[in-house]
PDB file of C-alpha atoms in Angstrom:
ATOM      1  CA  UNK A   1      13.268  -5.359 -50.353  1.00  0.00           C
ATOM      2  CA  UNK A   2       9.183  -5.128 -50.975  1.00  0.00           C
ATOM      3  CA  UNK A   3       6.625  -2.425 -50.270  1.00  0.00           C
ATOM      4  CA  UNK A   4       2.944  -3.303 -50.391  1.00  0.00           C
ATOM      5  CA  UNK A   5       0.605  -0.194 -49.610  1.00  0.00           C
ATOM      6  CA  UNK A   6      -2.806  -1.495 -49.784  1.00  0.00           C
ATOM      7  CA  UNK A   7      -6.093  -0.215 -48.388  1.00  0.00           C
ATOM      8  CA  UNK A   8      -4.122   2.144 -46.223  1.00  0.00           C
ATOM      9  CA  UNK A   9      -1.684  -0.561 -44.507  1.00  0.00           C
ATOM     10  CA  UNK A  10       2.246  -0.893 -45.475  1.00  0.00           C
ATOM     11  CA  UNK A  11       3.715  -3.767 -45.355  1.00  0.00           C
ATOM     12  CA  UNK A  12       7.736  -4.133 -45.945  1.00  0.00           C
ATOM     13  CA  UNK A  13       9.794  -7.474 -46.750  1.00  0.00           C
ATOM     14  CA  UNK A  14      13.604  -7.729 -46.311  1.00  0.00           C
ATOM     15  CA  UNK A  15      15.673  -9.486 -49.149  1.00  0.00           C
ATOM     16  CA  UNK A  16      14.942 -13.006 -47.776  1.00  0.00           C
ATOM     17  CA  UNK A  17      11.172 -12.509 -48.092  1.00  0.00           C
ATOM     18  CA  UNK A  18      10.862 -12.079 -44.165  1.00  0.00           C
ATOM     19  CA  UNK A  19       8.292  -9.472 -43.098  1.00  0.00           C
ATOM     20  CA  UNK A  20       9.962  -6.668 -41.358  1.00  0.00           C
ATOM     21  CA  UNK A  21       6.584  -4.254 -40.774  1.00  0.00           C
ATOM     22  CA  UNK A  22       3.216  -4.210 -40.772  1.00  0.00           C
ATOM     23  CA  UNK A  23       1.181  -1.115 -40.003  1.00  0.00           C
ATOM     24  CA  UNK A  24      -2.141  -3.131 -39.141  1.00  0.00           C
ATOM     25  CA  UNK A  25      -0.255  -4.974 -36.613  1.00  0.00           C
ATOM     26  CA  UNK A  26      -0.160  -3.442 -32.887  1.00  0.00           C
ATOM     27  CA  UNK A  27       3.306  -2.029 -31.371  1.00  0.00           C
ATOM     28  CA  UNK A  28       4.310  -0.913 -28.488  1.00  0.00           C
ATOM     29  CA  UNK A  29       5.219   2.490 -28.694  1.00  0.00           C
ATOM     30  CA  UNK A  30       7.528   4.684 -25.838  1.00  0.00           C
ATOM     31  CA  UNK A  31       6.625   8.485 -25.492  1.00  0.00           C
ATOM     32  CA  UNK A  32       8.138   9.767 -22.331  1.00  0.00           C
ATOM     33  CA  UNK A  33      10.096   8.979 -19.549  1.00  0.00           C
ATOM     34  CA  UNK A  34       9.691  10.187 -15.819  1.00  0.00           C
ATOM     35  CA  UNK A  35      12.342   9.353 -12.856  1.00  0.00           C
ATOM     36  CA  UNK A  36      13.084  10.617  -9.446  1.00  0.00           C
ATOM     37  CA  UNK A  37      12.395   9.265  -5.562  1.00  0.00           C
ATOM     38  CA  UNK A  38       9.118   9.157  -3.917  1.00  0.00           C
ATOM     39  CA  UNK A  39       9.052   8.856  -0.303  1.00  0.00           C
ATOM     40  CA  UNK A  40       5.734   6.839   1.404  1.00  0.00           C
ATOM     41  CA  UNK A  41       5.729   8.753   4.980  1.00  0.00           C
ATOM     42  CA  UNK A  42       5.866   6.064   8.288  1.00  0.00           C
ATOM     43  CA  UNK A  43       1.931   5.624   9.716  1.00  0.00           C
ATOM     44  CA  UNK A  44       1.460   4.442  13.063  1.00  0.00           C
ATOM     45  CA  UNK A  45      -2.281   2.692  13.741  1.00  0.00           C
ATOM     46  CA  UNK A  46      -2.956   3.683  17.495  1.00  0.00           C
ATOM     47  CA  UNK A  47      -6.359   1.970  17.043  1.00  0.00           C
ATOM     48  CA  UNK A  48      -7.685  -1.152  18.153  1.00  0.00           C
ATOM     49  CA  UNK A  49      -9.096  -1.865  14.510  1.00  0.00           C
ATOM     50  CA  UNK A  50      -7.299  -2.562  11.646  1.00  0.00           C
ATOM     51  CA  UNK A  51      -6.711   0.948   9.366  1.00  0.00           C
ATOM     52  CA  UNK A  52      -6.551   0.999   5.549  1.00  0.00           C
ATOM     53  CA  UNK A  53      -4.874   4.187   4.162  1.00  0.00           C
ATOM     54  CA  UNK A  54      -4.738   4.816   0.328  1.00  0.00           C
ATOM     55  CA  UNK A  55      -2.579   7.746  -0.243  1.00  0.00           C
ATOM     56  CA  UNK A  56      -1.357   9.017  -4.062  1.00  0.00           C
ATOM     57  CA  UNK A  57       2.004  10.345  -5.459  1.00  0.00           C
ATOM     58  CA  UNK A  58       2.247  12.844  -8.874  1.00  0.00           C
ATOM     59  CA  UNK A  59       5.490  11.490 -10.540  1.00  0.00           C
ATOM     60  CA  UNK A  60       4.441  13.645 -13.776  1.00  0.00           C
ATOM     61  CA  UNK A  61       4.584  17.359 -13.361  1.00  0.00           C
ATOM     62  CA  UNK A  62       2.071  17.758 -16.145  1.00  0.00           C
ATOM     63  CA  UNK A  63       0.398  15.833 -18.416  1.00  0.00           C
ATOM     64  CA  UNK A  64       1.623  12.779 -20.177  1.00  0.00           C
ATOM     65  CA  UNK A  65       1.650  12.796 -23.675  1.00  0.00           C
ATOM     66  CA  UNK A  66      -1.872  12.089 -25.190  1.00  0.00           C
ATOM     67  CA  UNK A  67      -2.416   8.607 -25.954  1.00  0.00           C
ATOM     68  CA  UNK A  68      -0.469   7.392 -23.063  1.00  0.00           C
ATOM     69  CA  UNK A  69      -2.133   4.353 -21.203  1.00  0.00           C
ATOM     70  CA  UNK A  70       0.982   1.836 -20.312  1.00  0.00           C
ATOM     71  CA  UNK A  71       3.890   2.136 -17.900  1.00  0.00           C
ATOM     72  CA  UNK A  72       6.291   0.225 -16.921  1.00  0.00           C
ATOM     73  CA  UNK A  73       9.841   0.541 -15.637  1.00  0.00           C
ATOM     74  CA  UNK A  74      12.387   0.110 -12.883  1.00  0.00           C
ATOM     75  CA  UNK A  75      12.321   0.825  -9.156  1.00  0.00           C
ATOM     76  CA  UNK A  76      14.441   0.236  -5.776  1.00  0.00           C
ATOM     77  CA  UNK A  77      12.875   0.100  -2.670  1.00  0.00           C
ATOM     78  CA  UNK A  78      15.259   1.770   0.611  1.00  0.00           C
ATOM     79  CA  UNK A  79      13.721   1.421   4.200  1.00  0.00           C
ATOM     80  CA  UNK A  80      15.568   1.814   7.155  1.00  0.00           C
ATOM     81  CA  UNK A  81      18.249  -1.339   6.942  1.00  0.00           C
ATOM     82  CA  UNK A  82      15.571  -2.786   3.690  1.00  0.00           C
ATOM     83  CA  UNK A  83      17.568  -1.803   0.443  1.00  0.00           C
ATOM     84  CA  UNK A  84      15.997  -3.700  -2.454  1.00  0.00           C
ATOM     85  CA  UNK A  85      18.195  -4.121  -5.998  1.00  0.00           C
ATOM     86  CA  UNK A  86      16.218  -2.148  -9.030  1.00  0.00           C
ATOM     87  CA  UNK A  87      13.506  -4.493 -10.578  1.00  0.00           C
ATOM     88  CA  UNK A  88      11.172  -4.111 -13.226  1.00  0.00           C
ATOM     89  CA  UNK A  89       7.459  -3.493 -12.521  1.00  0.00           C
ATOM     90  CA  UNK A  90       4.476  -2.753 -14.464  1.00  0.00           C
ATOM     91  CA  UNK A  91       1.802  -2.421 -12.267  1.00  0.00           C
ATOM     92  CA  UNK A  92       1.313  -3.444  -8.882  1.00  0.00           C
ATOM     93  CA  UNK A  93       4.368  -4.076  -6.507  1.00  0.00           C
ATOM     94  CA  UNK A  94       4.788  -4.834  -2.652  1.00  0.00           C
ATOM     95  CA  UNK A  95       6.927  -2.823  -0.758  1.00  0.00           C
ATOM     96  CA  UNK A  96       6.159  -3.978   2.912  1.00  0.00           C
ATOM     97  CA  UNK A  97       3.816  -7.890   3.616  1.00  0.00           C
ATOM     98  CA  UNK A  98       4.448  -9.100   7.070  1.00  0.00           C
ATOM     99  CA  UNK A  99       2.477 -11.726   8.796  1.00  0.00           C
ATOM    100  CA  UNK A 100       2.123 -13.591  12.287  1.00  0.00           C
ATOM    101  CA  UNK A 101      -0.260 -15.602  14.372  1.00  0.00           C
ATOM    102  CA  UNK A 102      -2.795 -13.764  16.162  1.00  0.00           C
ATOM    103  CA  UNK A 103      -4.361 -15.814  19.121  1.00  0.00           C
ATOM    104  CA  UNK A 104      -8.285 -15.235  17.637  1.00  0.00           C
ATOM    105  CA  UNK A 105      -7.379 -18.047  15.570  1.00  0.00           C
ATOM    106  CA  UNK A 106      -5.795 -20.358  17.681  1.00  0.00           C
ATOM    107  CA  UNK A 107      -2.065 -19.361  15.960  1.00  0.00           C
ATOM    108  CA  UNK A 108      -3.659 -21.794  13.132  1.00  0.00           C
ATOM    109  CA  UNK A 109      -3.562 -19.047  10.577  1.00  0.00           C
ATOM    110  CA  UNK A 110      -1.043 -16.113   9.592  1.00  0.00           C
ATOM    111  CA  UNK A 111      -2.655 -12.727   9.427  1.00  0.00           C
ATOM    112  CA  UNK A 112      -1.391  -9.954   8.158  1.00  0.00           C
ATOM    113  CA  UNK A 113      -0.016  -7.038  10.308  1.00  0.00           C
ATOM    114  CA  UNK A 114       1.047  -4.553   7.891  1.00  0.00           C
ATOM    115  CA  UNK A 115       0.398  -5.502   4.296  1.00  0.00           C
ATOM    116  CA  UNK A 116       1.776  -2.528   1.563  1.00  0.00           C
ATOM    117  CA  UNK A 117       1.290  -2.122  -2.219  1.00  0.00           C
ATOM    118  CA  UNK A 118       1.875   0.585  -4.956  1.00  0.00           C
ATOM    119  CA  UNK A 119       0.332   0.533  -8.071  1.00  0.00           C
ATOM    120  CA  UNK A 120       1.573   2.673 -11.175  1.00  0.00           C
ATOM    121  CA  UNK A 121      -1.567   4.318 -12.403  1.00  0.00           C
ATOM    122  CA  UNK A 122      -1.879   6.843 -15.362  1.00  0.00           C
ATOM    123  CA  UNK A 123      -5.286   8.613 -14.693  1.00  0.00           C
ATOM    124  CA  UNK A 124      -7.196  11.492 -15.716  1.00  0.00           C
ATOM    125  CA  UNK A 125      -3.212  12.176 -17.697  1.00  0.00           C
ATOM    126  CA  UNK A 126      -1.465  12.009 -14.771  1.00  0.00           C
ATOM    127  CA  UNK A 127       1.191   9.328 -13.714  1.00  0.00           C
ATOM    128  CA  UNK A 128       0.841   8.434 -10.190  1.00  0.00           C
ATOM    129  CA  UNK A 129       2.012   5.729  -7.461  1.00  0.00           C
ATOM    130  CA  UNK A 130      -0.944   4.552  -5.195  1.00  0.00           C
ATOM    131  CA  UNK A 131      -0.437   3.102  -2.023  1.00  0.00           C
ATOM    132  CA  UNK A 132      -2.710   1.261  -0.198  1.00  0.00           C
ATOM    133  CA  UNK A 133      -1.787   0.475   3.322  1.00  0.00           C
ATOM    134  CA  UNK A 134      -3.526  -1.703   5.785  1.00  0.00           C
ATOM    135  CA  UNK A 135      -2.242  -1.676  10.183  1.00  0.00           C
ATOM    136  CA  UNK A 136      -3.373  -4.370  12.088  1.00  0.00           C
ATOM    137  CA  UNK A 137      -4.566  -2.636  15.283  1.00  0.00           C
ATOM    138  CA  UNK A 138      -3.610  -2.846  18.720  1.00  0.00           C
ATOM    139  CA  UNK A 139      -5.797  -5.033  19.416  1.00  0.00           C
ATOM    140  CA  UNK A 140      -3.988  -7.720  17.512  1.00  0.00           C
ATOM    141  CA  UNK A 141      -1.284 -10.098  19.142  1.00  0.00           C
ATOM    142  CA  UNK A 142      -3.506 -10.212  22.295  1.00  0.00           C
ATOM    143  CA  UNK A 143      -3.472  -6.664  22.735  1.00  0.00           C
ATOM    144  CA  UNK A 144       0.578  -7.101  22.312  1.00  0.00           C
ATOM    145  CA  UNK A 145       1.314  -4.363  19.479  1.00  0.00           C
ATOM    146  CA  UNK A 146       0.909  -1.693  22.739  1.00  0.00           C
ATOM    147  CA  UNK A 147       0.787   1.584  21.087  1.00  0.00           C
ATOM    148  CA  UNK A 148       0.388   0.307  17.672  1.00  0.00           C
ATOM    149  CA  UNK A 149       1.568  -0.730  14.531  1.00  0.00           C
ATOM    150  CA  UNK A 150       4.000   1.426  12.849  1.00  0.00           C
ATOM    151  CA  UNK A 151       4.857   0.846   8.775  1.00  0.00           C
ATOM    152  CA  UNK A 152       8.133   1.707   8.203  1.00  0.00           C
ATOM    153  CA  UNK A 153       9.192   5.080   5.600  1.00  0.00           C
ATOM    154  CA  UNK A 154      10.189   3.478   2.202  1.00  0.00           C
ATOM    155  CA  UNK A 155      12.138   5.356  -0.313  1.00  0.00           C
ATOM    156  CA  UNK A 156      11.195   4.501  -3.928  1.00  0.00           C
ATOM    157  CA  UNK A 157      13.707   5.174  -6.345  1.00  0.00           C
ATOM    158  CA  UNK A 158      12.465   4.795 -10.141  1.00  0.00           C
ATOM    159  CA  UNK A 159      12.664   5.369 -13.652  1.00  0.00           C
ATOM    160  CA  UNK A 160       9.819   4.678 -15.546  1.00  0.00           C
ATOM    161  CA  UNK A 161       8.247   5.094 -19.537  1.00  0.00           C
ATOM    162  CA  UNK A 162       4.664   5.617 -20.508  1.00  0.00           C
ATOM    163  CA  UNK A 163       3.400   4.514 -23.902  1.00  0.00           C
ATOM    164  CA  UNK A 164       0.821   2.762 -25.586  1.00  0.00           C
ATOM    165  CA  UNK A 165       0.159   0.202 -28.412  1.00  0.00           C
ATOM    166  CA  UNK A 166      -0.790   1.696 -31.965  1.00  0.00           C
TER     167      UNK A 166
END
């Protein structure tokens, strides 16, 4: 085995001459992890125009450790008869995209009715999902969604780690 320390950097070699590390090269590094369920409440859009919500969930209870700008992990997505296997994420995932028709365009086109994403945000040294919701209103269909467009309650399940690269 070989150690170089030059100029501040280490650099090791295993027996065969292959590199094994390299301080001046970036690495992802894991600090913390954070699990636990998060449940985004049902909205109903009584209106006749289309509604955008953006609502935000704490997962950390305090701050993640300094330096902390990545995350990525696991979640599983429950909703009513919806139960999604765990998959890996590491930024933005849909939970709800349904489309249809709507007669304005001649049922050429699919708009969307209720369109639903989460994003996995570390800000100000928090950790926080952030959903943005849009409702068609009732105006859509032909005036067919009656009292409006209701997204369903989705349980998200997750376990996820915050880091950053050296």
């Amino acid at each position: 085995m070989s150690v170089s320390l030059k100029n501040g950097a280490l650099v090791m070699w295993d027996a065969n001459g292959r590199k094994t590390f390299d301080s001046d090269e970036q690495l992802l590094y894991l600090t913390q992890t954070f699990q636990g369920s998060v449940v985004l409440t049902s909205i109903r859009n009584g209106s006749y125009d289309i509604q955008t919500y953006t609502r935000s969930y704490q997962l950390s209870a305090g701050d993640v450790p300094a330096g902390a700008e990545l995350s990525f992990g696991m979640v599983r997505l429950t909703s009513g008869q919806l139960q999604r296997d765990w998959f890996t994420i590491g930024g933005t995932f849909v939970t709800i995209h349904k489309w249809a028709p709507l007669p304005s365009n001649g049922y050429r086109f699919l708009n969307p009715l209720i369109r639903q994403t989460v994003d996995v945000v570390i800000e100000d040294g928090e950790l926080f999902f952030r959903e943005s919701l849009s409702l068609l209103g009732r105006a859509g269909q032909g005036g067919m969604f009656g009292a409006g467009l209701i997204s369903p309650q989705v349980t998200i399940d997750y376990v996820l780690k915050v880091g950053g690269v050296n």
